[in-house]
Short mmCIF file of C-alpha atoms and ligand atoms in Angstrom, two decimals:
data_model
loop_
_atom_site.label_atom_id
_atom_site.label_comp_id
_atom_site.label_asym_id
_atom_site.label_seq_id
_atom_site.Cartn_x
_atom_site.Cartn_y
_atom_site.Cartn_z
CA MET A 866 -20.22 5.10 -18.01
CA LYS A 867 -19.84 8.33 -16.13
CA PHE A 868 -18.34 8.12 -12.68
CA GLU A 869 -18.68 10.84 -10.01
CA TYR A 870 -16.77 10.87 -6.84
CA LYS A 871 -17.76 13.59 -4.40
CA ILE A 872 -15.44 14.46 -1.51
CA ASP A 873 -16.01 17.12 1.07
CA PHE A 874 -12.49 18.13 1.93
CA ASN A 875 -13.46 19.91 5.14
CA TRP A 876 -15.45 17.53 7.17
CA ARG A 877 -15.73 18.37 10.84
CA ARG A 878 -13.58 21.36 10.49
CA ASN A 879 -14.60 24.31 12.55
CA VAL A 880 -14.83 27.16 10.10
CA SER A 881 -13.07 30.17 11.59
CA GLU A 882 -10.84 32.94 10.40
CA THR A 883 -7.94 30.47 10.30
CA PHE A 884 -9.81 27.86 8.31
CA THR A 885 -11.94 29.52 5.75
CA ILE A 886 -11.70 27.01 2.92
CA ASN A 887 -15.06 25.49 2.23
CA ARG A 888 -15.21 23.74 -1.06
CA GLU A 889 -16.60 20.54 -2.47
CA GLU A 890 -14.80 18.67 -5.24
CA THR A 891 -16.47 16.53 -7.79
CA PHE A 892 -14.15 14.18 -9.57
CA GLN A 893 -15.26 12.72 -12.85
CA SER A 894 -13.58 9.89 -14.64
CA PRO A 895 -11.40 9.20 -16.44
CA THR A 896 -8.60 11.58 -15.37
CA ALA A 897 -10.03 14.45 -13.31
CA ILE A 898 -8.35 13.35 -10.11
CA TYR A 899 -4.97 12.94 -11.73
CA GLN A 900 -2.70 15.96 -11.37
CA GLY A 901 0.61 14.43 -12.33
CA PRO A 902 2.86 11.98 -10.54
CA ALA A 903 3.66 12.37 -6.84
CA ASP A 904 6.08 14.93 -5.61
CA MET A 905 8.88 12.78 -4.16
CA THR A 906 10.78 15.64 -2.54
CA SER A 907 10.68 16.02 1.24
CA LYS A 908 10.06 19.24 3.14
CA HIS A 909 9.86 17.58 6.58
CA THR A 910 11.99 14.96 8.25
CA ASN A 911 12.66 13.40 11.66
CA LEU A 912 9.12 12.97 12.88
CA LYS A 913 8.03 9.78 14.67
CA TRP A 914 5.46 7.51 13.04
CA VAL A 915 3.94 4.31 14.29
CA LEU A 916 2.80 1.72 11.73
CA VAL A 917 0.05 -0.70 12.84
CA HIS A 918 0.12 -4.22 11.43
CA THR A 919 -3.38 -5.81 11.38
CA GLY A 920 -4.49 -9.29 10.37
CA ASN A 921 -2.66 -12.43 9.48
CA ASP A 922 -1.29 -11.43 6.09
CA ILE A 923 1.85 -9.45 5.38
CA ALA A 924 1.06 -5.75 5.58
CA TYR A 925 2.59 -5.27 2.15
CA GLY A 926 1.00 -1.88 1.47
CA LEU A 927 2.09 -0.43 4.76
CA ALA A 928 5.62 -1.67 4.16
CA TYR A 929 5.70 0.73 1.23
CA VAL A 930 4.48 3.49 3.54
CA ALA A 931 7.41 2.56 5.78
CA GLY A 932 9.71 2.75 2.84
CA ASP A 933 8.54 6.25 1.87
CA LEU A 934 8.82 7.41 5.52
CA LEU A 935 12.38 6.13 5.86
CA ARG A 936 13.35 7.60 2.48
CA ARG A 937 12.14 10.90 3.92
CA GLU A 938 14.27 10.40 7.04
CA HIS A 939 11.43 9.97 9.54
CA LYS A 940 11.53 7.47 12.40
CA ILE A 941 9.24 4.50 12.51
CA LEU A 942 8.01 1.80 14.89
CA TRP A 943 5.85 -1.12 13.97
CA ILE A 944 3.27 -2.52 16.39
CA ASP A 945 1.06 -5.57 16.11
CA GLY A 946 -2.57 -4.40 16.13
CA GLU A 947 -3.69 -7.86 17.19
CA ASP A 948 -1.75 -7.59 20.50
CA ASP A 949 -3.41 -6.55 23.69
CA VAL A 950 -4.62 -2.95 23.27
CA GLU A 951 -3.17 -1.86 26.69
CA LYS A 952 0.25 -3.30 25.76
CA ASN A 953 0.16 -1.41 22.47
CA VAL A 954 -0.85 1.84 24.05
CA LYS A 955 2.10 1.55 26.50
CA LYS A 956 4.55 0.91 23.63
CA ILE A 957 3.20 3.83 21.66
CA LYS A 958 3.27 6.11 24.65
CA LYS A 959 6.96 5.30 25.20
CA PHE A 960 7.78 5.98 21.54
CA SER A 961 5.76 9.21 21.60
CA PRO A 962 4.92 9.50 17.91
CA ALA A 963 3.30 12.41 16.12
CA TYR A 964 1.37 10.05 13.77
CA ILE A 965 -0.01 6.53 13.82
CA CYS A 966 -0.71 4.90 10.44
CA TYR A 967 -3.30 2.15 9.88
CA GLY A 968 -4.02 0.42 6.58
CA PRO A 969 -6.58 -2.19 7.54
CA LEU A 970 -8.54 -4.33 5.18
CA SER A 971 -12.32 -4.01 5.61
CA THR A 972 -12.34 -7.13 7.85
CA GLU A 973 -9.61 -5.65 10.08
CA PHE A 974 -11.07 -2.17 10.25
CA LEU A 975 -12.88 -2.51 13.62
CA GLN A 976 -9.80 -3.88 15.31
CA ALA A 977 -7.78 -0.94 14.01
CA LEU A 978 -10.41 1.52 15.11
CA LYS A 979 -10.54 -0.01 18.63
CA LEU A 980 -6.86 0.68 19.06
CA ALA A 981 -7.15 4.21 17.51
CA LYS A 982 -9.87 5.02 20.11
CA ALA A 983 -7.82 3.62 23.00
CA ILE A 984 -4.81 5.67 21.91
CA LYS A 985 -6.75 8.85 21.62
CA LYS A 986 -7.90 8.44 25.26
CA VAL A 987 -4.32 8.28 26.46
CA LEU A 988 -2.58 10.44 23.91
CA PRO A 989 -5.25 12.88 22.56
CA LEU A 990 -2.74 14.92 20.60
CA VAL A 991 -1.38 11.97 18.58
CA ASN A 992 -2.81 11.89 15.01
CA ASN A 993 -4.46 8.75 13.73
CA VAL A 994 -3.98 8.37 9.97
CA PHE A 995 -6.02 5.81 8.06
CA GLY A 996 -5.34 4.69 4.53
CA GLY A 997 -5.68 1.64 2.36
CA HIS A 998 -8.50 0.05 0.26
CA HIS A 999 -11.13 0.35 2.97
CA VAL A 1000 -10.68 4.12 3.04
CA LYS A 1001 -10.58 4.20 -0.74
CA ALA A 1002 -13.94 2.34 -0.90
CA ILE A 1003 -15.94 4.34 1.69
CA PRO A 1004 -14.26 7.59 2.66
CA GLU A 1005 -17.59 9.33 3.27
CA GLU A 1006 -18.64 6.87 5.94
CA LEU A 1007 -15.32 7.08 7.72
CA LYS A 1008 -15.33 10.83 7.98
CA ASN A 1009 -17.53 10.62 11.04
CA GLU A 1010 -15.11 8.52 13.07
CA GLU A 1011 -13.92 10.87 15.83
CA ALA A 1012 -10.81 8.80 16.44
CA ILE A 1013 -9.55 9.31 12.86
CA ASP A 1014 -7.64 12.54 12.18
CA TYR A 1015 -6.60 12.01 8.56
CA LEU A 1016 -7.90 9.77 5.84
CA VAL A 1017 -5.46 9.15 2.99
CA TRP A 1018 -7.15 8.37 -0.33
CA GLY A 1019 -4.97 6.64 -2.95
CA PRO A 1020 -1.27 5.93 -2.91
CA VAL A 1021 0.95 7.08 -0.03
CA TYR A 1022 3.28 8.92 -2.43
CA GLY A 1023 3.04 12.67 -2.16
CA SER A 1024 0.79 12.38 0.97
CA ILE A 1025 3.38 12.49 3.88
CA ASP A 1026 4.22 16.18 3.64
CA LYS A 1027 0.49 17.03 2.98
CA ILE A 1028 -0.42 15.20 6.21
CA ILE A 1029 2.17 17.13 8.15
CA GLU A 1030 1.09 20.49 6.72
CA SER A 1031 -2.68 19.96 6.88
CA PRO A 1032 -4.92 20.58 9.93
CA PRO A 1033 -6.66 17.41 11.25
CA ASN A 1034 -9.92 16.12 9.74
CA GLU A 1035 -8.54 16.34 6.29
CA LEU A 1036 -8.90 13.96 3.43
CA ILE A 1037 -5.43 13.67 1.92
CA GLU A 1038 -4.86 12.57 -1.64
CA GLY A 1039 -1.82 10.65 -2.63
CA ALA A 1040 -0.58 10.39 -6.21
CA PRO A 1041 1.00 7.62 -8.16
CA THR A 1042 4.69 7.20 -8.79
CA LEU A 1043 6.54 4.87 -11.09
CA PRO A 1044 7.31 1.40 -9.55
CA ALA A 1045 11.05 2.10 -9.76
CA ASN A 1046 10.53 4.69 -7.05
CA MET A 1047 8.61 2.29 -4.78
CA GLN A 1048 10.44 0.01 -2.38
CA PRO A 1049 9.01 -1.57 0.79
CA ALA A 1050 10.96 -1.36 4.06
CA LEU A 1051 10.54 -4.84 5.37
CA ARG A 1052 13.54 -5.44 7.62
CA ASP A 1053 12.06 -3.50 10.65
CA TYR A 1054 8.66 -4.96 9.93
CA TYR A 1055 9.92 -8.57 10.05
CA LYS A 1056 11.89 -7.87 13.17
CA GLN A 1057 9.28 -5.91 15.10
CA ILE A 1058 6.31 -8.12 14.02
CA PRO A 1059 8.04 -11.53 14.55
CA ARG A 1060 5.03 -13.58 13.63
CA MET A 1061 5.27 -12.03 10.15
CA GLY A 1062 9.09 -12.18 10.03
CA PHE A 1063 8.96 -15.94 10.65
CA ARG A 1064 5.84 -16.55 8.55
CA GLU A 1065 6.67 -19.42 6.20
CA ARG A 1066 5.14 -17.72 3.18
CA LYS A 1067 6.20 -14.28 2.29
CA TYR A 1068 4.82 -11.98 -0.46
CA ILE A 1069 6.32 -10.19 -3.35
CA MET A 1070 4.75 -8.14 -6.19
CA SER A 1071 6.06 -6.95 -9.49
CA HIS A 1072 3.34 -4.32 -9.99
CA PHE A 1073 0.39 -3.02 -8.02
CA GLY A 1074 -2.61 -3.18 -10.36
CA CYS A 1075 -4.90 -5.75 -11.92
CA VAL A 1076 -5.66 -6.12 -15.52
CA TYR A 1077 -9.29 -7.00 -14.66
CA ASN A 1078 -12.02 -4.70 -13.48
CA CYS A 1079 -14.40 -6.66 -11.22
CA SER A 1080 -17.26 -4.39 -10.11
CA PHE A 1081 -16.92 -5.32 -6.34
CA CYS A 1082 -13.17 -4.66 -6.27
CA CYS A 1083 -11.16 -1.58 -5.24
CA THR A 1084 -9.32 -1.92 -8.52
CA GLN A 1085 -12.38 -0.52 -10.22
CA VAL A 1086 -12.46 2.52 -7.89
CA THR A 1087 -8.78 3.28 -8.64
CA ARG A 1088 -9.04 2.76 -12.38
CA LYS A 1089 -12.15 4.99 -12.65
CA ALA A 1090 -10.75 7.75 -10.53
CA PHE A 1091 -7.39 7.96 -12.19
CA GLY A 1092 -8.36 6.81 -15.69
CA ALA A 1093 -7.30 3.76 -17.69
CA LYS A 1094 -4.27 5.38 -19.24
CA VAL A 1095 -2.75 6.54 -15.91
CA TYR A 1096 -3.73 3.26 -14.28
CA LYS A 1097 -1.77 1.34 -16.94
CA GLU A 1098 1.23 3.72 -16.71
CA PHE A 1099 1.62 3.48 -12.94
CA TRP A 1100 -0.28 0.43 -11.56
CA LEU A 1101 0.45 -2.04 -14.36
CA ASN A 1102 4.10 -1.12 -14.90
CA ARG A 1103 6.48 -3.69 -13.51
CA ARG A 1104 9.18 -2.93 -10.94
CA PRO A 1105 12.84 -3.17 -11.73
CA ILE A 1106 14.02 -6.76 -11.19
CA GLU A 1107 16.96 -5.65 -9.12
CA ASN A 1108 14.61 -3.95 -6.63
CA MET A 1109 12.54 -7.13 -6.29
CA ILE A 1110 15.70 -9.26 -5.77
CA GLU A 1111 16.97 -6.79 -3.15
CA GLU A 1112 13.64 -7.13 -1.33
CA ALA A 1113 13.67 -10.96 -1.66
CA LYS A 1114 17.14 -11.30 -0.14
CA LEU A 1115 15.47 -10.57 3.21
CA PHE A 1116 13.47 -13.79 2.83
CA LEU A 1117 16.72 -15.72 3.12
CA GLU A 1118 17.34 -14.06 6.52
CA PHE A 1119 13.88 -14.63 7.91
CA ASP A 1120 13.10 -18.34 7.77
CA THR A 1121 10.98 -18.36 4.59
CA LYS A 1122 9.86 -21.62 3.08
CA GLU A 1123 7.87 -20.33 0.06
CA VAL A 1124 7.12 -17.02 -1.60
CA SER A 1125 3.75 -15.97 -3.03
CA PHE A 1126 4.12 -13.98 -6.22
CA GLU A 1127 1.13 -11.89 -5.43
CA ASP A 1128 0.56 -10.17 -8.73
CA ASP A 1129 -3.11 -10.75 -9.56
CA ASP A 1130 -2.01 -12.35 -12.83
CA VAL A 1131 1.67 -13.16 -13.28
CA LEU A 1132 1.14 -13.82 -16.97
CA TYR A 1133 -0.18 -10.27 -17.64
CA GLY A 1134 1.39 -8.88 -20.71
CA THR A 1135 2.94 -12.23 -21.91
CA HIS A 1136 0.89 -12.50 -25.12
CA LYS A 1137 2.59 -12.34 -28.52
CA GLY A 1138 3.93 -8.84 -29.29
CA ALA A 1139 4.01 -7.70 -25.57
CA ASP A 1140 7.16 -7.52 -23.52
CA GLY A 1141 5.98 -9.55 -20.51
CA THR A 1142 7.60 -12.75 -21.67
CA GLU A 1143 11.10 -11.18 -21.72
CA TRP A 1144 10.46 -9.64 -18.32
CA LEU A 1145 9.38 -12.98 -16.84
CA GLU A 1146 12.42 -14.82 -18.28
CA GLU A 1147 14.78 -12.20 -16.91
CA PHE A 1148 13.05 -12.31 -13.52
CA LYS A 1149 13.15 -16.14 -13.46
CA GLU A 1150 16.91 -16.13 -14.17
CA ALA A 1151 17.65 -13.59 -11.41
CA TRP A 1152 15.33 -15.41 -8.96
CA LYS A 1153 16.89 -18.82 -9.52
CA LYS A 1154 20.42 -17.38 -9.19
CA GLU A 1155 19.94 -15.13 -6.16
CA ILE A 1156 16.92 -16.47 -4.22
CA ASP A 1157 15.78 -19.88 -5.47
CA LEU A 1158 12.94 -20.28 -2.92
CA PRO A 1159 9.84 -22.26 -4.03
CA MET A 1160 7.30 -19.85 -5.56
CA TYR A 1161 3.50 -19.74 -5.73
CA ALA A 1162 1.96 -17.68 -8.53
CA ASN A 1163 -1.52 -16.55 -9.58
CA VAL A 1164 -2.66 -16.68 -13.19
CA THR A 1165 -6.09 -16.66 -14.85
CA PRO A 1166 -7.48 -18.73 -17.73
CA GLN A 1167 -7.74 -15.64 -19.97
CA THR A 1168 -3.93 -15.12 -19.91
CA VAL A 1169 -2.99 -18.78 -19.95
CA VAL A 1170 -4.68 -19.28 -23.30
CA ARG A 1171 -3.14 -16.08 -24.70
CA SER A 1172 0.43 -16.37 -23.36
CA THR A 1173 3.34 -17.33 -25.51
CA ASP A 1174 4.57 -20.89 -25.15
CA LYS A 1175 7.86 -19.49 -23.93
CA ALA A 1176 6.11 -17.58 -21.08
CA LEU A 1177 4.37 -20.76 -19.93
CA ARG A 1178 7.59 -22.69 -19.99
CA VAL A 1179 9.40 -19.97 -18.01
CA LEU A 1180 6.59 -19.83 -15.48
CA ALA A 1181 6.76 -23.62 -15.05
CA GLU A 1182 10.46 -23.28 -14.26
CA LEU A 1183 9.85 -20.35 -11.84
CA ALA A 1184 6.86 -21.40 -9.87
CA ASP A 1185 6.18 -24.68 -8.10
CA THR A 1186 2.45 -24.00 -7.69
CA VAL A 1187 0.30 -21.96 -10.10
S1 LIG B 2267 -9.30 -10.10 -10.51
FE1 LIG B 2267 -9.15 -9.76 -8.36
S2 LIG B 2267 -7.86 -7.96 -8.04
FE2 LIG B 2267 -8.45 -8.00 -10.21
S3 LIG B 2267 -10.27 -6.76 -10.35
FE3 LIG B 2267 -11.05 -8.75 -10.00
S4 LIG B 2267 -11.22 -9.04 -7.73
FE4 LIG B 2267 -9.96 -7.24 -8.14
#
């Protein structure tokens, strides 16, 4: 099936001698949008960025944005988007950031937009940057929101310098990077958003894709835009176990009672002939030795019936609830 994705890169831009670009891109699946992995080098450092937590779940995606910002030596501050708007505006004003990043789910979008509008009234020069799955799903609709300065489509990687170098009202494209380069920065998040730091159930993921392709899900948009081959290489590749254990050590400092292994299907790649069983066994050994918190894992009937017996035994030893 042919997939077309049209993006006007210059919405609301005043065309002048300074800004003369006026082009429209048409992306066609499977790989037209993919121009190689993200450039992980940094041209800019030491700018201030606010990250806005929304909702009642761990802002796991934004924690990776925080990780990339800190790796690039920027300064960050987390605020809780559910707090009183005036209180947040005061906090942001005191920190005086150049950029404020939001990654709301669709259900949290209006709350995030309310804060973005309130901030614009007090700090008109601050730049509101929206990313995440809601932006990925409907970028065209969001272009008309006056309070949004930048929309980031796709992964954060490769997008930070582009945001800094682009004039406002720009749609910025991120690019994938291998999971070994991706690490969330959760310590500041848990400290500055205490209701998340002391949340009894924390999240962890070994990769960031889903093996399925439900038509209503953002997975389908990503897979179509980048192509199945690229999706498999970057989104379905598992993280190094040592990076996951390093991340999980924080759970022991922040009053965690159980951990949700949030991969959409933990048994992905554990059928005969694939390498997922070995990965799962190695992860289980490291988890039991270093962390040993009760674990909750997602699987699907399709993988349960195809998994090796060994993978099922290992999963039973790893997870208390499946
Ligand atoms: S199984 Fe869940 S995450 Fe995977 S494509 Fe379907 S809805 Fe999306």
